Amino acid sequence: MRIIDAHNHPDWLGHDFTRMLENMDKNNIERCWLLSHICPRNEHNVIYNEVMGGAVLGMSDGPVPFTRCLSYKERAPERFILGYSPDPRDREACRMLIAANKIYGAKICGEVKIRTMYDSPDCIRLFHTAGELGMPVVMHFDYDRQTTYKDPWTEWYGGSIHTLERVLQECPDTIFLGHAPGFWIHISNDELWKTNSYPNIEKDKIVPGGEVVRLLRKYPNLYCDISAGSGRMALSRDKKFTKELLTEFQDRFLYARDCFDNSHQELLNSLDLPEEILKKLYAENALHLVPEN
Ligand SMILES: [Zn+2]
């Protein structure tokens, strides 16, 4: 079965180019969407300078500059699909996205992970441009959790689940992939989002009627990126629920990691899904959004 990892980064979590290819081979991953993460240095996670390479290389447009994505792509063009998102607040962001698409062949607008509301005029303009270019947008959502890293500095990205709905309404011709704790905590219709970034997968069973499900039913331009602990944990809370969800939306969930372990494959393979659905989740949906040429 073909496997495409629809969310990963270069020089991330102890992996350089060689280690990343070795890891992809080990996990039968044919290709990977290689996403940048561009934001001012004082906006990204306080631990990132320890687990991402951009700052070590003296790059200010990090923690994952597009130049590092491009370096991997040039060395193994058949293994990587380029993602790039400028900071939408940059006055030239739309022109830069066009240049990345036209010159370097960037196919995905992402990862968008900045401390601003994603329904701001700057973001909406960039997302319209991404839609015109046929680039799906990968968005990281996080609620403000002042205690996560015991740091007075707060960590929020994008706004709330209602911000996401406004974005989906404003840009019906752009495909969006929901990702990260602030998105996945809404898989369940409970109050957990007010206090927790991550659920307890043993205790926090799914309450039907979650916003993620409502938005998927209402907006055909919403897709789901199951990467990282947030996606994996959301889909581990109630496997019967997950199986039904992945069956209903078998065309709109994408296998993705944002890490280098195999836990997301283990999860998908444990659900007893028909092979034709697994094929969609593992590669066909990604290929539908970013066709091979
Ligand atoms: Zn993210």
PDB file of N, CA and C in Angstrom, residues 7 9 11-13 37 39 41 43-56 62-64 111 113 140 142 149 153 155 157 179-181 198 228 258:
ATOM      1  N   HIS A   7       2.319  15.428   6.795  1.00  0.00           N
ATOM      2  CA  HIS A   7       2.747  16.521   7.683  1.00  0.00           C
ATOM      3  C   HIS A   7       4.064  16.147   8.353  1.00  0.00           C
ATOM      4  N   HIS A   9       8.426  17.856   8.964  1.00  0.00           N
ATOM      5  CA  HIS A   9       9.316  19.015   8.829  1.00  0.00           C
ATOM      6  C   HIS A   9      10.766  18.557   8.699  1.00  0.00           C
ATOM      7  N   ASP A  11      14.811  18.774   9.572  1.00  0.00           N
ATOM      8  CA  ASP A  11      15.667  19.150  10.716  1.00  0.00           C
ATOM      9  C   ASP A  11      14.842  19.250  11.992  1.00  0.00           C
ATOM     10  N   TRP A  12      14.096  18.218  12.274  1.00  0.00           N
ATOM     11  CA  TRP A  12      13.068  18.277  13.329  1.00  0.00           C
ATOM     12  C   TRP A  12      13.207  17.047  14.202  1.00  0.00           C
ATOM     13  N   LEU A  13      13.176  17.237  15.497  1.00  0.00           N
ATOM     14  CA  LEU A  13      13.208  16.140  16.473  1.00  0.00           C
ATOM     15  C   LEU A  13      14.372  15.175  16.243  1.00  0.00           C
ATOM     16  N   HIS A  37       7.736  26.207   8.795  1.00  0.00           N
ATOM     17  CA  HIS A  37       7.038  26.890   9.901  1.00  0.00           C
ATOM     18  C   HIS A  37       7.755  28.212  10.091  1.00  0.00           C
ATOM     19  N   CYS A  39       7.613  32.043  11.484  1.00  0.00           N
ATOM     20  CA  CYS A  39       6.986  33.031  12.367  1.00  0.00           C
ATOM     21  C   CYS A  39       8.107  33.779  13.076  1.00  0.00           C
ATOM     22  N   ARG A  41      10.586  34.923  15.916  1.00  0.00           N
ATOM     23  CA  ARG A  41      11.220  34.024  16.881  1.00  0.00           C
ATOM     24  C   ARG A  41      10.517  34.015  18.239  1.00  0.00           C
ATOM     25  N   GLU A  43       7.435  34.046  18.772  1.00  0.00           N
ATOM     26  CA  GLU A  43       6.087  33.482  18.715  1.00  0.00           C
ATOM     27  C   GLU A  43       6.067  31.968  18.755  1.00  0.00           C
ATOM     28  N   HIS A  44       7.172  31.328  18.490  1.00  0.00           N
ATOM     29  CA  HIS A  44       7.078  29.871  18.436  1.00  0.00           C
ATOM     30  C   HIS A  44       7.357  29.248  19.791  1.00  0.00           C
ATOM     31  N   ASN A  45       6.990  27.994  19.884  1.00  0.00           N
ATOM     32  CA  ASN A  45       7.107  27.210  21.107  1.00  0.00           C
ATOM     33  C   ASN A  45       8.483  27.403  21.750  1.00  0.00           C
ATOM     34  N   VAL A  46       8.508  27.584  23.057  1.00  0.00           N
ATOM     35  CA  VAL A  46       9.775  27.881  23.734  1.00  0.00           C
ATOM     36  C   VAL A  46      10.776  26.739  23.668  1.00  0.00           C
ATOM     37  N   ILE A  47      10.335  25.541  23.389  1.00  0.00           N
ATOM     38  CA  ILE A  47      11.309  24.436  23.327  1.00  0.00           C
ATOM     39  C   ILE A  47      11.856  24.217  21.913  1.00  0.00           C
ATOM     40  N   TYR A  48      11.357  24.949  20.938  1.00  0.00           N
ATOM     41  CA  TYR A  48      11.699  24.610  19.552  1.00  0.00           C
ATOM     42  C   TYR A  48      13.163  24.827  19.184  1.00  0.00           C
ATOM     43  N   ASN A  49      13.838  25.751  19.859  1.00  0.00           N
ATOM     44  CA  ASN A  49      15.240  25.933  19.500  1.00  0.00           C
ATOM     45  C   ASN A  49      16.086  24.726  19.888  1.00  0.00           C
ATOM     46  N   GLU A  50      15.506  23.831  20.675  1.00  0.00           N
ATOM     47  CA  GLU A  50      16.218  22.611  21.047  1.00  0.00           C
ATOM     48  C   GLU A  50      15.905  21.461  20.094  1.00  0.00           C
ATOM     49  N   VAL A  51      14.775  21.514  19.414  1.00  0.00           N
ATOM     50  CA  VAL A  51      14.359  20.376  18.575  1.00  0.00           C
ATOM     51  C   VAL A  51      14.215  20.723  17.098  1.00  0.00           C
ATOM     52  N   MET A  52      14.494  21.967  16.734  1.00  0.00           N
ATOM     53  CA  MET A  52      14.443  22.355  15.329  1.00  0.00           C
ATOM     54  C   MET A  52      15.720  23.079  14.958  1.00  0.00           C
ATOM     55  N   GLY A  53      16.073  22.995  13.676  1.00  0.00           N
ATOM     56  CA  GLY A  53      17.409  23.436  13.282  1.00  0.00           C
ATOM     57  C   GLY A  53      17.565  24.887  12.892  1.00  0.00           C
ATOM     58  N   GLY A  54      16.478  25.573  12.581  1.00  0.00           N
ATOM     59  CA  GLY A  54      16.584  26.899  11.979  1.00  0.00           C
ATOM     60  C   GLY A  54      17.437  27.888  12.750  1.00  0.00           C
ATOM     61  N   ALA A  55      17.242  27.961  14.055  1.00  0.00           N
ATOM     62  CA  ALA A  55      17.975  28.956  14.840  1.00  0.00           C
ATOM     63  C   ALA A  55      19.467  28.638  14.893  1.00  0.00           C
ATOM     64  N   VAL A  56      19.802  27.326  14.926  1.00  0.00           N
ATOM     65  CA  VAL A  56      21.216  26.921  14.962  1.00  0.00           C
ATOM     66  C   VAL A  56      21.938  27.441  13.725  1.00  0.00           C
ATOM     67  N   GLY A  62      12.564  31.252  11.028  1.00  0.00           N
ATOM     68  CA  GLY A  62      12.320  29.889  11.444  1.00  0.00           C
ATOM     69  C   GLY A  62      11.095  29.769  12.287  1.00  0.00           C
ATOM     70  N   PRO A  63      10.959  28.668  13.019  1.00  0.00           N
ATOM     71  CA  PRO A  63      11.982  27.656  13.283  1.00  0.00           C
ATOM     72  C   PRO A  63      12.211  26.663  12.132  1.00  0.00           C
ATOM     73  N   VAL A  64      11.366  26.642  11.109  1.00  0.00           N
ATOM     74  CA  VAL A  64      11.626  25.785   9.945  1.00  0.00           C
ATOM     75  C   VAL A  64      11.586  26.649   8.684  1.00  0.00           C
ATOM     76  N   GLU A 111       3.246  24.946   7.097  1.00  0.00           N
ATOM     77  CA  GLU A 111       2.273  24.995   8.155  1.00  0.00           C
ATOM     78  C   GLU A 111       2.035  26.427   8.593  1.00  0.00           C
ATOM     79  N   LYS A 113       1.237  28.569  11.476  1.00  0.00           N
ATOM     80  CA  LYS A 113       1.256  28.477  12.944  1.00  0.00           C
ATOM     81  C   LYS A 113       1.807  29.775  13.502  1.00  0.00           C
ATOM     82  N   HIS A 140      -2.477  25.173  12.117  1.00  0.00           N
ATOM     83  CA  HIS A 140      -2.270  24.724  13.502  1.00  0.00           C
ATOM     84  C   HIS A 140      -3.107  25.606  14.427  1.00  0.00           C
ATOM     85  N   ASP A 142      -4.267  26.242  18.483  1.00  0.00           N
ATOM     86  CA  ASP A 142      -4.001  25.988  19.900  1.00  0.00           C
ATOM     87  C   ASP A 142      -4.689  27.061  20.723  1.00  0.00           C
ATOM     88  N   TYR A 149       4.107  25.310  29.506  1.00  0.00           N
ATOM     89  CA  TYR A 149       5.555  25.236  29.701  1.00  0.00           C
ATOM     90  C   TYR A 149       5.993  26.037  30.928  1.00  0.00           C
ATOM     91  N   TRP A 153       4.817  33.547  29.315  1.00  0.00           N
ATOM     92  CA  TRP A 153       4.483  33.754  27.911  1.00  0.00           C
ATOM     93  C   TRP A 153       3.364  32.804  27.529  1.00  0.00           C
ATOM     94  N   GLU A 155       0.735  30.753  24.849  1.00  0.00           N
ATOM     95  CA  GLU A 155       0.914  30.029  23.600  1.00  0.00           C
ATOM     96  C   GLU A 155      -0.432  29.739  22.966  1.00  0.00           C
ATOM     97  N   TYR A 157      -2.500  29.803  18.999  1.00  0.00           N
ATOM     98  CA  TYR A 157      -2.331  29.961  17.554  1.00  0.00           C
ATOM     99  C   TYR A 157      -3.686  29.904  16.875  1.00  0.00           C
ATOM    100  N   HIS A 179      -5.622  20.807  12.160  1.00  0.00           N
ATOM    101  CA  HIS A 179      -4.512  20.118  12.818  1.00  0.00           C
ATOM    102  C   HIS A 179      -4.287  20.749  14.188  1.00  0.00           C
ATOM    103  N   ALA A 180      -3.750  19.953  15.097  1.00  0.00           N
ATOM    104  CA  ALA A 180      -3.233  20.422  16.388  1.00  0.00           C
ATOM    105  C   ALA A 180      -4.307  20.444  17.499  1.00  0.00           C
ATOM    106  N   PRO A 181      -3.854  20.633  18.740  1.00  0.00           N
ATOM    107  CA  PRO A 181      -4.752  20.466  19.896  1.00  0.00           C
ATOM    108  C   PRO A 181      -6.021  21.302  19.845  1.00  0.00           C
ATOM    109  N   TYR A 198      -4.910  18.251  25.606  1.00  0.00           N
ATOM    110  CA  TYR A 198      -4.964  16.841  25.225  1.00  0.00           C
ATOM    111  C   TYR A 198      -5.952  16.102  26.130  1.00  0.00           C
ATOM    112  N   ALA A 228       0.546  14.171  14.788  1.00  0.00           N
ATOM    113  CA  ALA A 228       0.973  14.558  16.138  1.00  0.00           C
ATOM    114  C   ALA A 228       0.131  13.860  17.217  1.00  0.00           C
ATOM    115  N   ASP A 258       3.980  14.416  11.722  1.00  0.00           N
ATOM    116  CA  ASP A 258       4.561  15.529  12.478  1.00  0.00           C
ATOM    117  C   ASP A 258       5.522  15.003  13.552  1.00  0.00           C
TER     118      ASP A 258
END
